[in-house]
Coordinates of C-alpha atoms in Angstrom, one line a residue:
G192 CA 4.5 -7.1 23.4
G193 CA 7.1 -4.4 22.4
P194 CA 10.8 -5.0 22.8
V195 CA 12.5 -4.2 26.1
R196 CA 14.9 -1.2 26.4
G197 CA 18.4 -1.5 25.1
L198 CA 20.4 1.7 24.4
E199 CA 18.8 5.1 24.1
P200 CA 19.8 7.2 21.1
S201 CA 21.5 9.7 23.4
E202 CA 23.8 7.0 24.7
I203 CA 25.0 6.1 21.2
D204 CA 28.3 7.6 19.9
D205 CA 27.3 9.5 16.8
R206 CA 30.6 11.0 15.6
S207 CA 30.2 12.1 12.1
D208 CA 33.8 12.4 11.0
G209 CA 35.4 9.8 8.7
P210 CA 34.2 8.2 5.4
R211 CA 30.6 7.0 4.9
P212 CA 30.2 3.6 6.4
G213 CA 28.8 0.5 4.6
R214 CA 25.1 0.4 4.6
V215 CA 24.4 -3.2 3.4
V216 CA 21.8 -5.3 5.2
N217 CA 23.5 -8.5 6.4
T218 CA 21.5 -11.5 7.8
G219 CA 22.3 -15.0 9.0
F220 CA 22.0 -17.5 11.8
A221 CA 24.1 -18.4 14.9
T222 CA 23.7 -21.0 17.6
Q223 CA 22.4 -19.8 20.9
S224 CA 25.5 -21.1 22.7
Q225 CA 27.8 -19.1 20.4
P226 CA 25.9 -16.1 19.1
D227 CA 29.0 -14.5 17.6
V228 CA 29.8 -17.5 15.4
E229 CA 27.9 -17.1 12.2
I230 CA 26.7 -20.3 10.5
E231 CA 27.9 -20.9 7.0
P232 CA 25.1 -20.4 4.4
E233 CA 25.8 -24.0 3.1
I234 CA 25.1 -25.6 6.4
P235 CA 21.4 -26.7 7.3
L236 CA 20.0 -26.1 10.7
R237 CA 19.2 -28.8 13.2
A238 CA 15.6 -29.9 13.6
G239 CA 14.1 -29.0 17.0
A240 CA 17.0 -26.7 17.9
D241 CA 17.0 -23.1 18.9
Y242 CA 19.1 -20.5 17.1
F243 CA 19.6 -16.7 16.8
F244 CA 18.6 -15.0 13.6
W245 CA 20.9 -12.0 13.3
L246 CA 20.7 -8.8 11.3
D247 CA 23.1 -5.9 11.0
I248 CA 23.6 -3.0 8.6
G249 CA 27.2 -2.2 7.7
R250 CA 29.9 -3.5 5.4
P251 CA 29.1 -6.7 3.5
H252 CA 29.7 -9.8 5.5
A253 CA 31.2 -13.0 4.0
R254 CA 28.7 -15.2 6.0
S255 CA 25.6 -13.2 5.3
I256 CA 22.9 -15.3 3.7
E257 CA 21.6 -12.4 1.6
A258 CA 21.0 -13.7 -2.0
T259 CA 21.8 -10.2 -3.3
P260 CA 23.3 -7.8 -0.8
V261 CA 21.4 -4.5 -0.9
D262 CA 21.9 -1.2 0.9
I263 CA 19.3 0.1 3.3
P264 CA 17.8 3.3 1.8
D265 CA 19.2 6.6 2.9
V266 CA 16.8 7.3 5.8
P267 CA 17.2 10.5 7.7
A268 CA 20.1 10.8 10.2
E269 CA 19.3 10.4 13.9
T270 CA 16.2 8.3 13.2
E271 CA 15.1 4.8 14.2
L272 CA 14.4 1.8 12.1
T273 CA 12.1 -1.0 13.4
V274 CA 13.0 -4.6 12.4
A275 CA 10.3 -7.2 12.8
L276 CA 10.2 -11.0 12.2
F277 CA 6.9 -12.5 11.0
G278 CA 6.4 -16.3 11.3
F279 CA 4.4 -18.3 8.8
E280 CA 2.0 -21.1 9.7
D281 CA 4.2 -24.3 9.7
G282 CA 7.3 -22.2 9.2
L283 CA 10.3 -21.1 11.3
V284 CA 9.2 -20.4 14.9
T285 CA 9.5 -16.8 16.0
T286 CA 9.3 -15.8 19.6
P287 CA 6.4 -13.5 20.6
G288 CA 7.7 -10.5 22.6
A289 CA 11.2 -11.0 21.2
D290 CA 10.4 -10.6 17.5
V291 CA 10.9 -6.8 17.2
G292 CA 14.2 -4.9 17.5
T293 CA 15.1 -1.2 17.0
L294 CA 18.1 0.3 15.2
F295 CA 19.4 3.9 15.3
V296 CA 20.9 5.7 12.2
R297 CA 23.7 8.0 13.4
R298 CA 24.7 11.3 11.8
D299 CA 27.6 9.6 10.0
G300 CA 25.2 7.1 8.4
S301 CA 26.3 4.1 10.5
V302 CA 23.7 2.0 12.3
R303 CA 23.6 0.9 15.9
V304 CA 21.2 -1.1 18.1
V305 CA 18.8 0.8 20.3
R306 CA 16.7 -2.2 21.5
Q307 CA 17.6 -5.8 21.3
P308 CA 14.6 -8.2 20.7
L309 CA 15.4 -9.9 24.1
G310 CA 16.0 -6.7 25.9
A311 CA 17.7 -7.3 29.2
L312 CA 17.8 -11.0 28.4
A313 CA 19.9 -10.5 25.3
P314 CA 23.0 -12.8 25.2
Q315 CA 26.5 -11.5 25.8
S316 CA 27.9 -10.6 22.4
K317 CA 30.8 -8.5 21.0
H318 CA 28.2 -7.4 18.4
Y319 CA 25.6 -6.3 21.0
D320 CA 25.6 -2.6 20.0
R321 CA 25.4 -3.2 16.2
R322 CA 23.7 -6.5 15.6
L323 CA 20.1 -7.6 16.4
L324 CA 19.7 -11.1 17.7
F325 CA 16.3 -12.7 17.4
P326 CA 15.6 -16.1 19.0
V327 CA 14.1 -18.5 16.4
G328 CA 13.2 -22.2 16.8
M329 CA 13.4 -24.9 14.2
P330 CA 10.5 -27.3 13.5
D331 CA 11.0 -30.9 14.6
K332 CA 10.9 -32.4 11.0
S333 CA 13.3 -32.0 8.2
G334 CA 12.3 -29.7 5.4
S335 CA 12.5 -26.2 4.0
Y336 CA 11.0 -23.5 6.2
R337 CA 10.4 -19.7 6.0
M338 CA 9.8 -16.5 7.9
R339 CA 9.6 -12.9 6.9
C340 CA 11.9 -10.1 8.0
N341 CA 10.6 -6.5 7.6
I342 CA 12.4 -3.2 8.0
Y343 CA 10.2 -0.1 8.8
W344 CA 10.7 3.6 9.2
G345 CA 7.8 4.9 11.2
Q346 CA 5.5 2.1 10.1
V347 CA 6.4 2.7 6.5
L348 CA 7.6 -0.6 5.2
L349 CA 11.0 0.0 3.5
Q350 CA 12.1 -3.6 2.8
S351 CA 10.8 -7.1 3.2
R352 CA 12.8 -10.3 3.0
I353 CA 11.8 -14.0 2.9
I354 CA 14.2 -16.0 5.1
E355 CA 14.5 -19.6 4.0
A356 CA 16.3 -22.3 6.0
S357 CA 16.9 -26.0 5.2
V358 CA 16.3 -27.9 8.4
R359 CA 17.6 -31.5 8.9
V360 CA 17.6 -34.0 11.7
Q361 CA 21.3 -34.7 10.9
P362 CA 22.6 -31.5 9.3
R363 CA 25.3 -32.0 6.6
P364 CA 26.7 -29.2 4.4
I365 CA 24.9 -28.8 1.1
R366 CA 27.3 -28.8 -1.9
R367 CA 28.7 -25.5 -2.7
G368 CA 26.6 -23.2 -4.8
E369 CA 23.3 -24.4 -3.3
P370 CA 22.9 -22.5 0.0
A371 CA 20.9 -24.1 2.8
L372 CA 20.2 -20.6 4.3
R373 CA 19.0 -17.8 2.1
S374 CA 17.5 -14.3 2.5
T375 CA 15.7 -12.9 -0.5
L376 CA 14.6 -9.3 -0.8
D377 CA 11.1 -9.5 -2.4
Y378 CA 9.6 -6.1 -1.5
T379 CA 11.4 -2.7 -1.5
L380 CA 9.8 0.7 -1.5
A381 CA 12.9 1.8 -3.4
R382 CA 16.6 0.9 -3.8
D383 CA 17.6 4.4 -2.7
L384 CA 15.7 6.9 -0.6
N385 CA 16.6 10.5 -0.4
P386 CA 16.5 11.4 3.3
A387 CA 14.8 14.7 2.5
H388 CA 12.0 12.9 0.7
L389 CA 11.6 10.3 3.4
N390 CA 11.3 13.1 6.0
Q391 CA 8.3 14.4 4.2
L392 CA 6.4 11.1 4.5
A393 CA 3.6 11.4 7.0
E394 CA 3.9 9.1 10.0
H395 CA 2.0 5.9 9.3
R396 CA 0.0 4.3 12.1
L397 CA -0.4 0.9 10.4
S398 CA 1.5 -1.1 7.7
V399 CA 0.0 -4.2 6.2
M400 CA 1.9 -6.5 3.8
L401 CA -0.2 -8.7 1.6
N402 CA 1.8 -11.9 0.8
A403 CA 0.9 -14.7 -1.6
N404 CA 2.1 -18.1 -0.3
E405 CA 3.2 -21.2 -2.3
D406 CA 0.2 -23.2 -1.3
G407 CA -2.2 -20.7 -2.9
S408 CA -3.1 -19.0 0.4
H409 CA -2.6 -15.4 1.3
S410 CA -1.2 -13.8 4.4
L411 CA -1.4 -10.4 6.0
H412 CA 1.5 -9.2 8.1
L413 CA 0.7 -6.2 10.3
L414 CA 2.8 -3.7 12.3
G415 CA 1.2 -0.7 14.0
S416 CA 2.1 1.9 16.5
T417 CA 0.7 4.8 18.5
G418 CA 3.6 6.5 20.0
Q419 CA 5.3 4.0 22.3
D420 CA 2.7 1.3 22.0
L421 CA 3.8 -1.1 19.2
F422 CA 1.8 -4.2 18.0
K423 CA 2.4 -6.7 15.3
N424 CA 0.7 -9.8 14.1
D425 CA 2.0 -12.6 11.9
D426 CA 0.5 -14.5 9.1
I427 CA -3.2 -13.6 9.3
R428 CA -4.0 -16.2 6.7
F429 CA -6.6 -16.6 4.1
Q430 CA -6.8 -20.1 2.5
G431 CA -6.7 -20.6 -1.2
G432 CA -9.7 -19.0 -2.8
E433 CA -11.0 -17.4 0.5
L434 CA -9.5 -14.0 -0.1
H435 CA -10.5 -14.1 -3.8
G436 CA -14.0 -14.9 -2.8
M437 CA -14.2 -12.1 -0.4
I438 CA -12.8 -9.6 -2.9
N439 CA -15.3 -10.8 -5.5
Q440 CA -18.1 -10.2 -3.0
A441 CA -16.8 -6.7 -2.4
R442 CA -16.9 -5.9 -6.1
Q443 CA -20.3 -7.4 -6.5
T444 CA -21.6 -5.2 -3.6
L445 CA -20.1 -2.2 -5.4
R446 CA -21.8 -3.2 -8.7
I447 CA -25.1 -3.6 -7.0
A448 CA -24.8 0.0 -5.7
S449 CA -23.8 1.2 -9.1
W450 CA -26.1 -0.7 -11.5
E451 CA -28.3 -3.0 -9.3
T452 CA -26.8 -6.3 -10.2
P453 CA -23.7 -8.2 -9.1
D454 CA -22.8 -9.0 -12.7
E455 CA -20.3 -7.2 -14.8
W456 CA -21.5 -4.1 -16.5
N457 CA -22.9 -4.1 -20.1
D458 CA -24.6 -1.5 -22.3
A459 CA -28.1 -2.6 -21.2
L460 CA -27.5 -1.6 -17.6
T461 CA -28.2 1.9 -16.2
Y462 CA -26.0 3.8 -13.7
R463 CA -28.1 4.4 -10.6
Y464 CA -26.5 7.7 -9.7
K465 CA -26.8 9.1 -13.1
D466 CA -29.2 11.8 -11.9
R467 CA -26.6 13.3 -9.5
Q468 CA -29.3 13.9 -6.9
L469 CA -29.0 13.6 -3.2
K470 CA -31.6 10.9 -2.4
L471 CA -31.2 9.8 1.2
D472 CA -33.1 6.6 0.9
R473 CA -30.9 5.4 -2.0
L474 CA -27.8 6.4 -0.1
K475 CA -29.0 4.7 3.0
D476 CA -29.7 1.4 1.2
D477 CA -26.3 1.4 -0.5
L478 CA -24.3 2.4 2.6
I479 CA -26.0 -0.4 4.7
N480 CA -25.3 -3.0 2.0
L481 CA -21.7 -1.9 1.6
A482 CA -21.2 -1.8 5.4
G483 CA -22.6 -5.3 5.7
W484 CA -19.8 -6.6 3.4
G485 CA -17.2 -4.3 5.0
Y486 CA -18.0 -5.4 8.5
E487 CA -18.0 -9.1 7.6
F488 CA -14.6 -8.7 6.1
Y489 CA -13.3 -6.8 9.0
T490 CA -14.4 -9.4 11.5
L491 CA -12.6 -12.0 9.4
I492 CA -9.4 -10.0 10.0
R493 CA -10.3 -9.1 13.6
S494 CA -11.0 -12.6 14.8
R495 CA -7.5 -13.6 13.6
L496 CA -6.0 -10.5 15.2
A497 CA -7.6 -11.5 18.5
G498 CA -5.4 -14.6 18.8
G499 CA -2.2 -12.6 18.9
E500 CA -0.6 -10.4 21.4
I501 CA -2.9 -7.5 20.9
D502 CA -6.6 -7.7 21.5
T503 CA -9.4 -6.4 19.4
K504 CA -10.1 -3.3 21.5
A505 CA -6.4 -2.2 21.2
F506 CA -6.5 -2.6 17.5
E507 CA -9.7 -0.6 17.2
A508 CA -8.3 2.1 19.4
L509 CA -5.3 2.3 17.2
M510 CA -7.4 2.8 14.1
L511 CA -10.1 5.0 15.5
E512 CA -8.8 8.4 14.5
P513 CA -7.9 9.3 10.9
C514 CA -4.4 8.1 10.1
S515 CA -2.1 7.0 7.2
V516 CA -2.1 3.3 6.3
Q517 CA 0.3 1.6 4.0
I518 CA -0.8 -1.6 2.3
A519 CA 2.4 -3.0 0.7
M520 CA 2.2 -5.3 -2.3
K521 CA 4.8 -6.9 -4.4
E522 CA 5.2 -5.9 -8.1
S523 CA 2.5 -8.3 -9.4
P524 CA 0.1 -8.8 -6.5
S525 CA -2.3 -11.7 -7.2
Y526 CA -5.1 -9.9 -5.3
V527 CA -5.8 -6.3 -4.4
L528 CA -7.1 -5.8 -0.9
P529 CA -10.3 -3.7 -1.0
A530 CA -9.1 -1.7 2.0
A531 CA -11.3 1.3 1.4
M532 CA -14.4 -0.9 2.0
I533 CA -13.3 -2.3 5.4
Y534 CA -16.0 -1.2 7.9
D535 CA -14.9 -1.4 11.5
Y536 CA -17.8 0.0 13.6
P537 CA -19.8 -2.7 15.4
L538 CA -22.9 -3.6 13.3
D539 CA -25.8 -6.0 13.5
V540 CA -25.5 -7.2 9.9
G541 CA -28.8 -8.5 8.6
T542 CA -31.3 -6.7 10.8
P543 CA -33.9 -4.9 8.8
A544 CA -33.9 -2.0 11.3
L545 CA -30.5 -0.4 10.4
E546 CA -30.4 3.4 10.2
L547 CA -28.0 6.0 9.1
C548 CA -26.0 7.9 11.7
P549 CA -28.1 11.0 12.7
S550 CA -25.0 13.1 13.1
F551 CA -23.9 12.3 9.5
V552 CA -27.3 12.9 8.1
A553 CA -27.6 16.3 9.9
G554 CA -24.2 17.3 8.5
L555 CA -25.2 16.2 5.1
E556 CA -28.4 18.1 5.0
A557 CA -26.8 21.2 6.4
Q558 CA -24.2 20.9 3.6
Q559 CA -21.3 20.9 6.1
A560 CA -17.9 19.8 5.0
L561 CA -18.0 16.1 5.9
G562 CA -14.3 16.0 6.9
D563 CA -15.0 18.5 9.7
L564 CA -17.8 16.4 11.3
D565 CA -16.9 14.6 14.5
C566 CA -17.8 11.3 12.8
F567 CA -14.8 11.6 10.4
R568 CA -12.4 12.6 13.2
G569 CA -12.8 9.4 15.3
L570 CA -15.6 10.8 17.4
C571 CA -18.8 9.4 15.9
P572 CA -21.4 9.4 18.7
T573 CA -23.2 6.3 17.3
R574 CA -20.1 4.2 16.8
Q575 CA -21.1 1.6 19.4
D576 CA -24.7 1.4 18.2
L577 CA -25.3 -1.9 16.5
G578 CA -28.3 -0.6 14.7
V579 CA -26.6 2.4 13.0
V580 CA -24.3 2.7 10.0
C581 CA -22.0 5.7 9.7
P582 CA -19.9 6.1 6.6
S583 CA -17.0 7.1 8.8
G584 CA -16.8 3.5 9.7
F585 CA -15.3 2.8 6.2
W586 CA -11.5 3.0 6.1
G587 CA -11.8 4.8 2.7
F588 CA -13.8 7.6 4.2
R589 CA -11.9 7.9 7.5
H590 CA -8.2 7.1 6.7
F591 CA -5.5 8.1 4.2
L592 CA -4.7 5.0 2.3
G593 CA -1.7 4.2 0.1
M594 CA -1.0 0.9 -1.7
P595 CA 2.5 1.2 -3.1
L596 CA 3.8 -1.5 -5.3
S597 CA 7.3 -2.7 -4.8
V598 CA 9.6 -0.8 -7.3
K599 CA 12.3 -3.2 -8.4
D600 CA 14.7 -1.0 -10.3
A601 CA 13.3 2.5 -9.7
P602 CA 15.9 5.1 -8.6
D603 CA 14.0 6.6 -5.7
V604 CA 10.6 6.5 -4.0
P605 CA 8.8 9.6 -5.3
T606 CA 7.5 11.4 -2.2
E607 CA 7.0 14.5 -4.2
I608 CA 6.6 15.6 -7.8
T609 CA 8.3 19.0 -8.3
F610 CA 7.7 21.6 -11.0
A611 CA 9.4 24.9 -11.5
E612 CA 7.3 26.8 -14.0
A613 CA 4.4 25.2 -15.8
L614 CA 2.6 22.1 -14.5
N615 CA 2.6 19.7 -17.4
M616 CA -0.5 17.5 -17.6
S617 CA -0.8 14.9 -20.4
V618 CA -4.4 14.0 -21.1
G619 CA -5.6 11.0 -23.2
V620 CA -9.3 11.1 -24.0
A621 CA -12.1 9.2 -25.7
T622 CA -13.9 11.9 -27.7
D623 CA -17.4 10.4 -27.2
M624 CA -17.4 11.3 -23.5
Q625 CA -20.6 13.2 -22.7
F626 CA -18.9 15.5 -20.2
L627 CA -15.6 15.9 -22.0
Q628 CA -15.7 19.6 -22.7
P629 CA -16.9 20.8 -19.2
H630 CA -14.6 18.3 -17.6
E631 CA -11.6 19.6 -19.6
Q632 CA -12.5 23.2 -18.7
A633 CA -12.9 22.4 -15.0
L634 CA -9.4 20.8 -14.9
L635 CA -7.8 23.7 -16.8
D636 CA -9.3 26.1 -14.2
L637 CA -7.6 24.2 -11.3
H638 CA -4.2 25.7 -11.9
D639 CA -3.0 29.0 -13.4
D640 CA 0.1 27.5 -15.0
L641 CA -1.2 24.3 -16.3
Q642 CA 0.4 23.2 -19.6
W643 CA -2.1 21.0 -21.3
S644 CA -0.9 18.2 -23.6
Y645 CA -4.2 17.0 -25.2
A646 CA -4.3 13.6 -27.0
D647 CA -7.2 11.9 -28.7
T648 CA -5.2 9.6 -31.0
R649 CA -2.7 6.9 -30.2
A650 CA 0.1 8.8 -31.8
E651 CA -0.7 11.9 -29.8
V652 CA -0.8 9.9 -26.6
F653 CA 2.7 8.5 -27.1
T654 CA 4.0 12.0 -27.9
A655 CA 2.3 13.4 -24.8
L656 CA 3.7 10.6 -22.6
K657 CA 7.2 11.5 -23.7
S658 CA 6.7 15.3 -23.0
A659 CA 8.0 15.1 -19.4
P660 CA 4.5 15.2 -17.8
H661 CA 4.0 15.8 -14.1
I662 CA 0.5 14.3 -14.3
V663 CA -0.8 11.7 -16.8
Y664 CA -4.6 11.5 -17.0
F665 CA -6.7 9.1 -19.0
Y666 CA -10.4 10.0 -19.4
C667 CA -11.3 7.1 -21.7
H668 CA -12.8 3.7 -22.1
G669 CA -11.1 0.3 -21.5
G670 CA -11.5 -3.3 -22.4
L671 CA -9.9 -6.6 -23.1
A672 CA -8.3 -7.9 -26.4
R673 CA -6.6 -11.2 -26.7
G674 CA -6.7 -11.6 -23.0
A675 CA -4.8 -8.3 -22.3
P676 CA -6.2 -5.0 -21.1
Y677 CA -6.3 -1.8 -23.2
L678 CA -7.2 1.8 -23.0
Q679 CA -9.3 3.3 -25.7
V680 CA -9.0 6.9 -27.0
G681 CA -10.5 8.7 -29.9
P682 CA -14.1 8.4 -31.2
S683 CA -16.2 5.3 -30.5
D684 CA -16.7 4.6 -34.2
R685 CA -12.9 4.6 -34.9
P686 CA -11.5 3.6 -31.5
E687 CA -7.7 3.6 -31.1
L688 CA -6.3 1.2 -28.5
I689 CA -3.3 1.5 -26.2
S690 CA -2.0 -1.8 -24.7
R691 CA 0.5 -2.4 -22.0
S692 CA 3.0 -3.7 -24.5
N693 CA 3.1 -0.2 -26.1
L694 CA 4.9 1.1 -23.0
Y695 CA 7.8 -1.1 -23.9
A696 CA 7.6 -0.6 -27.7
Y697 CA 7.6 3.2 -27.3
E698 CA 10.1 3.1 -24.4
I699 CA 7.9 5.1 -22.1
V700 CA 10.3 5.4 -19.1
W701 CA 10.1 8.5 -16.9
E702 CA 13.2 9.8 -15.0
T703 CA 12.5 13.4 -14.1
P704 CA 9.7 14.1 -13.4
R705 CA 8.1 10.8 -12.5
P706 CA 4.4 11.5 -13.0
L707 CA 1.3 10.4 -11.2
V708 CA -0.9 8.4 -13.5
F709 CA -4.7 8.6 -13.1
I710 CA -6.8 6.1 -15.1
N711 CA -10.5 7.1 -15.2
G712 CA -11.7 4.4 -17.4
C713 CA -15.5 4.9 -18.0
H714 CA -17.9 2.3 -19.4
T715 CA -15.2 -0.4 -19.5
T716 CA -16.5 -3.8 -20.5
A717 CA -15.4 -7.3 -19.3
L718 CA -12.3 -5.9 -17.7
D719 CA -11.6 -7.6 -14.4
P720 CA -9.6 -5.4 -11.9
L721 CA -6.8 -8.0 -11.9
Q722 CA -6.6 -7.7 -15.7
A723 CA -6.5 -4.0 -15.3
L724 CA -3.7 -4.4 -12.9
E725 CA -1.7 -5.9 -15.7
F726 CA -1.7 -2.5 -17.3
I727 CA -1.1 -0.6 -14.0
S728 CA 1.9 -2.7 -12.8
P729 CA 4.3 -1.9 -15.7
L730 CA 3.5 1.8 -15.4
V731 CA 5.1 1.5 -12.0
T732 CA 7.8 -1.1 -12.5
Y733 CA 8.9 -0.4 -16.1
S734 CA 7.8 3.2 -16.7
H735 CA 8.7 4.4 -13.2
C736 CA 5.7 6.6 -12.6
A737 CA 5.1 7.9 -9.1
G738 CA 2.0 5.8 -8.7
V739 CA -1.3 5.0 -10.4
I740 CA -4.9 5.6 -9.4
G741 CA -7.3 3.0 -10.7
T742 CA -10.7 1.6 -9.9
E743 CA -12.3 -1.6 -8.5
I744 CA -15.1 -1.7 -11.0
T745 CA -16.5 0.0 -14.1
I746 CA -17.2 3.6 -13.4
F747 CA -19.3 6.3 -15.1
E748 CA -18.8 9.9 -16.1
E749 CA -21.1 11.3 -13.4
L750 CA -18.8 9.8 -10.8
A751 CA -15.4 10.1 -12.6
T752 CA -15.6 13.8 -13.3
V753 CA -16.5 14.9 -9.8
F754 CA -13.9 12.6 -8.2
A755 CA -11.1 13.6 -10.6
E756 CA -11.8 17.3 -10.3
E757 CA -11.8 17.3 -6.5
C758 CA -8.8 15.0 -6.3
F759 CA -6.7 17.1 -8.6
R760 CA -7.9 20.4 -7.0
R761 CA -6.7 19.2 -3.6
F762 CA -3.5 17.7 -5.0
F763 CA -2.6 20.8 -6.9
Q764 CA -3.1 22.8 -3.7
G765 CA -0.4 20.8 -1.9
E766 CA -2.3 18.1 -0.1
T767 CA -0.9 14.6 -0.2
I768 CA -2.4 12.2 -2.7
A769 CA -4.0 10.2 0.1
E770 CA -5.6 13.4 1.6
A771 CA -6.8 14.4 -1.9
I772 CA -8.3 11.0 -2.6
R773 CA -10.1 10.9 0.8
A774 CA -11.4 14.4 0.2
A775 CA -12.7 13.4 -3.3
R776 CA -14.5 10.4 -1.8
L777 CA -16.1 12.7 0.8
K778 CA -17.1 15.3 -1.9
L779 CA -19.0 12.5 -3.8
L780 CA -20.5 11.3 -0.5
A781 CA -21.8 14.9 0.2
T782 CA -23.7 14.7 -3.1
G783 CA -25.3 11.4 -1.9
N784 CA -23.0 9.1 -3.8
P785 CA -20.9 6.5 -1.8
L786 CA -19.0 5.1 -4.8
G787 CA -15.8 7.1 -4.3
L788 CA -14.8 3.9 -2.5
V789 CA -14.2 2.2 -5.9
Y790 CA -10.9 4.1 -6.4
I791 CA -7.6 2.3 -5.6
P792 CA -4.5 4.3 -4.9
F793 CA -1.4 2.4 -6.0
V794 CA 0.9 5.1 -4.6
I795 CA 2.6 6.0 -1.4
A796 CA 0.1 8.0 0.8
G797 CA 2.4 10.9 1.3
L798 CA 3.1 11.8 -2.4
K799 CA 2.9 15.6 -2.9
L800 CA 3.0 18.1 -5.8
V801 CA 5.6 20.8 -5.0
H802 CA 6.2 24.1 -6.8
R803 CA 9.8 25.0 -6.5
Q804 CA 10.8 28.5 -7.7
Q805 CA 13.9 28.7 -9.9

């Protein structure tokens, strides 16, 4: 269902002389009989009629329906952008097969059309080489209707817009100041992107946008590609409460693996993996239980995918080998998709005869590096066996996941954190942690030039946060006070609490460098992940950190120390954060512990730490 050929990049005039052209995204509507005549934003569209939705990138246009005109980020020259429309249930009617177009960014920064959505059937237009024209139908009834327009670079979602149109049986202009047609940018990876930074982002195979709808439901919008094969799917919808229920079940399943009950943790409960022993029977039980939820959730998505242009087999082929996946969320997502727990190998859920993959078990017992096994390279020999669970079937163990939040006012998407001399790491700790001293030493040993800003009081934490850190690490407790989340540092008998509002009070805003924040909150009580997100979100949107690593459920030191040490070791060695997180999950799995799946990376998958010599 990809778009038909338009112009090839080699056919496009790419003269680089002259001033830098305008780079504003312009959008609007035109009739299909007069595609070059833009409809005024104050005029509603006619019910039941067919129109063109147009998009170009250049100088600001007087009849653009953009609520706030915004430049496209500075993507690399001589590269392509994909523009895709996504329809909503009961919304504006997009046209399957004519809902994706391609633009080419020339050396001088100007943007030209490579492929029109209608291909050879595109209408005659004086704007043919610079404006995409998407056929869009209007519902038969009067009302306000929506669709989504996304702009991608290599399946990395750069910008997403909600397109709203007032539709009337008898269209009459709406009084001035109240547009009938409006495009609102509601997700942006960054306002400005340094082309050199963007060039360093790994090619993503799949981008998923999680969208909350006005009726309380949630939608997934997918775009994926393997080379020339492109697929997309619109509005994979979860009704109000459905996604929330599935996510609750996911966390209950993780809690059962961690402390044998689906209930929230309390001091009376014991961590099942406290002994740090490789016990195959325990690992088998937990992997089977986790895979049961993960496969049920996957089939919920898959069944909805199967109704689109791409069939299930094609989607599974797309996702079989390890790849980078972007799960884009707006600044305050109402739900966090537990992507790491998705299990996509065929499975007979409920049968008492499930076994672990023999290839995985053999590699585990031989102490092989799990990432080198065929299973984790898309070649599991038991993938089609309904009676076998292989941990490589989990997205978190197989793929490189990133879940970047939209950054409203941040100056640039941080694809790298650079340091010239010492690597500055600010560490806030609760001093009653059992493994505090060996964990500190293990972290200090990871890098020869690590400058350690240690903080075990509130005052020291705020000083450390203002010391231009490259890494911020909390090894502490957490909880809830007056309905708001906090982190707890210092001794347990005199705890000192850090709340989200402290970020504003102490003006914790990072410009250069913008650090990665890792919150390893052990033994947290009554802190729902959505409440924890209230702490995480302002770290990104107000403090402008590069990203945040958090957890789905309460964790324990035996888990937290191993994961953080391996994650930082890999990250310090130059791996991307998504590679480091996957490696840390596999390191824990190699010890017989599957709970590395609890970590959530609110960060672009390709973030790297780079040592630049002065």
